[in-house]
PDB file of C-alpha atoms in Angstrom:
ATOM      1  CA  MET G   1      25.953  40.274  42.114  1.00  0.00           C
ATOM      2  CA  SER G   2      24.847  36.815  43.160  1.00  0.00           C
ATOM      3  CA  LEU G   3      25.388  33.525  41.347  1.00  0.00           C
ATOM      4  CA  LYS G   4      21.649  33.352  40.619  1.00  0.00           C
ATOM      5  CA  SER G   5      21.966  36.280  38.232  1.00  0.00           C
ATOM      6  CA  ILE G   6      24.267  34.198  36.013  1.00  0.00           C
ATOM      7  CA  PRO G   7      22.012  32.201  33.628  1.00  0.00           C
ATOM      8  CA  LEU G   8      24.017  28.959  33.863  1.00  0.00           C
ATOM      9  CA  PHE G   9      23.860  28.911  37.664  1.00  0.00           C
ATOM     10  CA  SER G  10      20.189  29.818  37.558  1.00  0.00           C
ATOM     11  CA  ALA G  11      19.501  26.909  35.167  1.00  0.00           C
ATOM     12  CA  LEU G  12      21.506  24.483  37.316  1.00  0.00           C
ATOM     13  CA  THR G  13      19.693  25.663  40.452  1.00  0.00           C
ATOM     14  CA  GLU G  14      16.342  25.211  38.733  1.00  0.00           C
ATOM     15  CA  ARG G  15      17.356  21.700  37.646  1.00  0.00           C
ATOM     16  CA  MET G  16      18.335  20.778  41.208  1.00  0.00           C
ATOM     17  CA  LYS G  17      14.963  22.058  42.462  1.00  0.00           C
ATOM     18  CA  TRP G  18      13.145  19.948  39.864  1.00  0.00           C
ATOM     19  CA  LEU G  19      15.168  16.848  40.753  1.00  0.00           C
ATOM     20  CA  SER G  20      14.514  17.379  44.484  1.00  0.00           C
ATOM     21  CA  GLN G  21      10.793  17.734  43.815  1.00  0.00           C
ATOM     22  CA  ARG G  22      10.824  14.588  41.648  1.00  0.00           C
ATOM     23  CA  GLN G  23      12.558  12.638  44.391  1.00  0.00           C
ATOM     24  CA  SER G  24       9.849  13.759  46.802  1.00  0.00           C
ATOM     25  CA  VAL G  25       7.084  12.621  44.422  1.00  0.00           C
ATOM     26  CA  LEU G  26       8.762   9.250  43.795  1.00  0.00           C
ATOM     27  CA  SER G  27       9.271   8.758  47.534  1.00  0.00           C
ATOM     28  CA  GLN G  28       5.576   9.460  48.044  1.00  0.00           C
ATOM     29  CA  ASN G  29       4.766   6.815  45.414  1.00  0.00           C
ATOM     30  CA  ILE G  30       6.937   4.272  47.213  1.00  0.00           C
ATOM     31  CA  ALA G  31       5.421   5.175  50.583  1.00  0.00           C
ATOM     32  CA  ASN G  32       1.931   4.552  49.164  1.00  0.00           C
ATOM     33  CA  SER G  33       2.829   1.300  47.401  1.00  0.00           C
ATOM     34  CA  ASP G  34       0.351  -0.607  49.587  1.00  0.00           C
ATOM     35  CA  THR G  35      -2.413   1.998  49.611  1.00  0.00           C
ATOM     36  CA  PRO G  36      -5.513   0.654  47.817  1.00  0.00           C
ATOM     37  CA  GLY G  37      -6.419   2.654  44.734  1.00  0.00           C
ATOM     38  CA  TYR G  38      -3.268   4.748  44.740  1.00  0.00           C
ATOM     39  CA  ARG G  39      -1.895   5.710  41.333  1.00  0.00           C
ATOM     40  CA  ALA G  40       1.757   6.602  40.883  1.00  0.00           C
ATOM     41  CA  SER G  41       2.540  10.139  39.831  1.00  0.00           C
ATOM     42  CA  ASP G  42       5.569  11.814  38.367  1.00  0.00           C
ATOM     43  CA  LEU G  43       6.622  15.303  37.350  1.00  0.00           C
ATOM     44  CA  LYS G  44       6.361  16.570  33.829  1.00  0.00           C
ATOM     45  CA  PRO G  45       9.845  16.319  32.324  1.00  0.00           C
ATOM     46  CA  GLN G  46      11.734  19.571  32.294  1.00  0.00           C
ATOM     47  CA  SER G  47      12.130  20.925  28.834  1.00  0.00           C
ATOM     48  CA  PHE G  48      15.075  22.882  27.564  1.00  0.00           C
ATOM     49  CA  GLU G  49      12.669  25.585  26.414  1.00  0.00           C
ATOM     50  CA  ASP G  50      11.406  26.079  29.975  1.00  0.00           C
ATOM     51  CA  LEU G  51      14.976  26.317  31.245  1.00  0.00           C
ATOM     52  CA  VAL G  52      15.813  28.935  28.642  1.00  0.00           C
ATOM     53  CA  LYS G  53      12.712  30.966  29.485  1.00  0.00           C
ATOM     54  CA  GLY G  54      13.853  31.181  33.080  1.00  0.00           C
ATOM     55  CA  SER G  55      12.544  30.043  36.385  1.00  0.00           C
ATOM     56  CA  LYS G  56       9.965  32.814  36.816  1.00  0.00           C
ATOM     57  CA  GLU G  57       7.846  31.768  33.838  1.00  0.00           C
ATOM     58  CA  ALA G  58       8.072  27.998  34.379  1.00  0.00           C
ATOM     59  CA  LYS G  59       6.659  27.890  37.910  1.00  0.00           C
ATOM     60  CA  VAL G  60       3.651  25.692  38.558  1.00  0.00           C
ATOM     61  CA  TYR G  61       2.474  24.481  41.935  1.00  0.00           C
ATOM     62  CA  MET G  62       1.761  21.037  43.366  1.00  0.00           C
ATOM     63  CA  ALA G  63      -1.828  19.874  43.693  1.00  0.00           C
ATOM     64  CA  SER G  64      -3.280  16.771  45.354  1.00  0.00           C
ATOM     65  CA  THR G  65      -4.834  14.232  43.008  1.00  0.00           C
ATOM     66  CA  SER G  66      -7.096  12.538  45.560  1.00  0.00           C
ATOM     67  CA  GLU G  67      -8.519  13.263  49.015  1.00  0.00           C
ATOM     68  CA  GLY G  68      -6.788  10.203  50.496  1.00  0.00           C
ATOM     69  CA  HIS G  69      -3.278  11.272  49.515  1.00  0.00           C
ATOM     70  CA  ILE G  70      -0.927  12.801  52.003  1.00  0.00           C
ATOM     71  CA  VAL G  71       0.392  15.956  50.412  1.00  0.00           C
ATOM     72  CA  ASN G  72       2.939  18.351  51.766  1.00  0.00           C
ATOM     73  CA  GLU G  73       1.220  21.712  52.105  1.00  0.00           C
ATOM     74  CA  GLN G  74       4.256  23.693  50.979  1.00  0.00           C
ATOM     75  CA  LYS G  75       3.857  25.337  47.625  1.00  0.00           C
ATOM     76  CA  LYS G  76       6.247  23.659  45.242  1.00  0.00           C
ATOM     77  CA  PRO G  77       7.240  25.004  41.865  1.00  0.00           C
ATOM     78  CA  PHE G  78       6.511  21.774  39.962  1.00  0.00           C
ATOM     79  CA  ASN G  79       3.250  19.894  39.588  1.00  0.00           C
ATOM     80  CA  PRO G  80       3.129  16.069  39.734  1.00  0.00           C
ATOM     81  CA  LYS G  81       0.881  14.261  37.283  1.00  0.00           C
ATOM     82  CA  VAL G  82      -0.729  10.878  37.756  1.00  0.00           C
ATOM     83  CA  GLU G  83       0.795   8.382  35.357  1.00  0.00           C
ATOM     84  CA  ARG G  84      -1.796   7.156  32.844  1.00  0.00           C
ATOM     85  CA  GLU G  85      -0.051   4.050  31.572  1.00  0.00           C
ATOM     86  CA  HIS G  86      -0.133   1.311  34.195  1.00  0.00           C
ATOM     87  CA  TYR G  87       0.885  -2.142  33.117  1.00  0.00           C
ATOM     88  CA  GLU G  88       0.418  -3.727  36.519  1.00  0.00           C
ATOM     89  CA  VAL G  89      -2.484  -3.076  38.890  1.00  0.00           C
ATOM     90  CA  THR G  90      -3.152  -5.045  42.063  1.00  0.00           C
ATOM     91  CA  PRO G  91      -6.671  -6.355  42.837  1.00  0.00           C
ATOM     92  CA  ALA G  92      -6.984  -3.486  45.361  1.00  0.00           C
ATOM     93  CA  GLY G  93      -6.412  -0.984  42.531  1.00  0.00           C
ATOM     94  CA  ASN G  94      -2.881   0.053  43.458  1.00  0.00           C
ATOM     95  CA  ALA G  95      -0.793   0.788  40.368  1.00  0.00           C
ATOM     96  CA  VAL G  96       2.616   1.456  41.963  1.00  0.00           C
ATOM     97  CA  VAL G  97       5.350  -0.841  40.623  1.00  0.00           C
ATOM     98  CA  LEU G  98       8.175  -0.674  43.146  1.00  0.00           C
ATOM     99  CA  GLU G  99      10.878  -1.728  40.675  1.00  0.00           C
ATOM    100  CA  ASP G 100       9.857   1.030  38.274  1.00  0.00           C
ATOM    101  CA  GLN G 101       9.794   3.633  41.058  1.00  0.00           C
ATOM    102  CA  MET G 102      13.196   2.514  42.371  1.00  0.00           C
ATOM    103  CA  MET G 103      14.714   2.803  38.883  1.00  0.00           C
ATOM    104  CA  LYS G 104      13.316   6.314  38.518  1.00  0.00           C
ATOM    105  CA  LEU G 105      14.619   7.207  41.977  1.00  0.00           C
ATOM    106  CA  ALA G 106      18.126   5.952  41.119  1.00  0.00           C
ATOM    107  CA  ASP G 107      18.059   7.873  37.835  1.00  0.00           C
ATOM    108  CA  THR G 108      17.013  11.031  39.686  1.00  0.00           C
ATOM    109  CA  GLN G 109      19.862  10.610  42.177  1.00  0.00           C
ATOM    110  CA  MET G 110      22.415  10.165  39.372  1.00  0.00           C
ATOM    111  CA  GLN G 111      21.127  13.255  37.584  1.00  0.00           C
ATOM    112  CA  TYR G 112      21.291  15.240  40.823  1.00  0.00           C
ATOM    113  CA  GLN G 113      24.900  14.186  41.395  1.00  0.00           C
ATOM    114  CA  MET G 114      25.766  15.173  37.828  1.00  0.00           C
ATOM    115  CA  THR G 115      24.094  18.565  38.248  1.00  0.00           C
ATOM    116  CA  THR G 116      25.862  19.300  41.529  1.00  0.00           C
ATOM    117  CA  SER G 117      29.154  18.257  39.936  1.00  0.00           C
ATOM    118  CA  LEU G 118      28.557  20.691  37.067  1.00  0.00           C
ATOM    119  CA  TYR G 119      27.704  23.409  39.596  1.00  0.00           C
ATOM    120  CA  LYS G 120      30.941  22.787  41.527  1.00  0.00           C
ATOM    121  CA  LYS G 121      32.979  22.826  38.312  1.00  0.00           C
ATOM    122  CA  GLN G 122      31.451  26.145  37.265  1.00  0.00           C
ATOM    123  CA  VAL G 123      32.172  27.666  40.698  1.00  0.00           C
ATOM    124  CA  GLY G 124      35.758  26.423  40.357  1.00  0.00           C
ATOM    125  CA  LEU G 125      36.060  28.011  36.922  1.00  0.00           C
ATOM    126  CA  LEU G 126      34.688  31.271  38.279  1.00  0.00           C
ATOM    127  CA  LYS G 127      37.180  31.217  41.164  1.00  0.00           C
ATOM    128  CA  THR G 128      40.012  30.516  38.750  1.00  0.00           C
ATOM    129  CA  ALA G 129      38.916  33.409  36.552  1.00  0.00           C
ATOM    130  CA  LEU G 130      38.922  35.675  39.613  1.00  0.00           C
ATOM    131  CA  GLY G 131      42.389  34.445  40.622  1.00  0.00           C
ATOM    132  CA  ARG G 132      41.214  32.661  43.777  1.00  0.00           C
ATOM    133  CA  GLY G 133      41.201  29.090  42.474  1.00  0.00           C
ATOM    134  CA  ARG G 134      44.040  26.617  42.411  1.00  0.00           C
TER     135      ARG G 134
END
């Protein structure tokens, strides 16, 4: 029996995958902050319903939104979407607001730390229940 067969660990693992993918998308936005015509993208927020359904049913894969974008060819389970609401666009057509992207990146990092902390706590509880914890 692996930890992935326990629903809580599976949900936490899925959350960490989503947060890692979001960090990658936000990093790509920041890297293209000077690219003319580039539009920022973000992942669709994870819903509790998708987490409850399980990781097998919630998988979608990443797709490029323009020919000029550099996209990692690995198949990823989450699909980024181009943000529609842009309140600041440069004359070259770039709609990436660095402050907004940095705030999202910091939020993603805090959520990742919280998720890994929950994962560690659950492993500790499991070890205690098995008589191996302190």
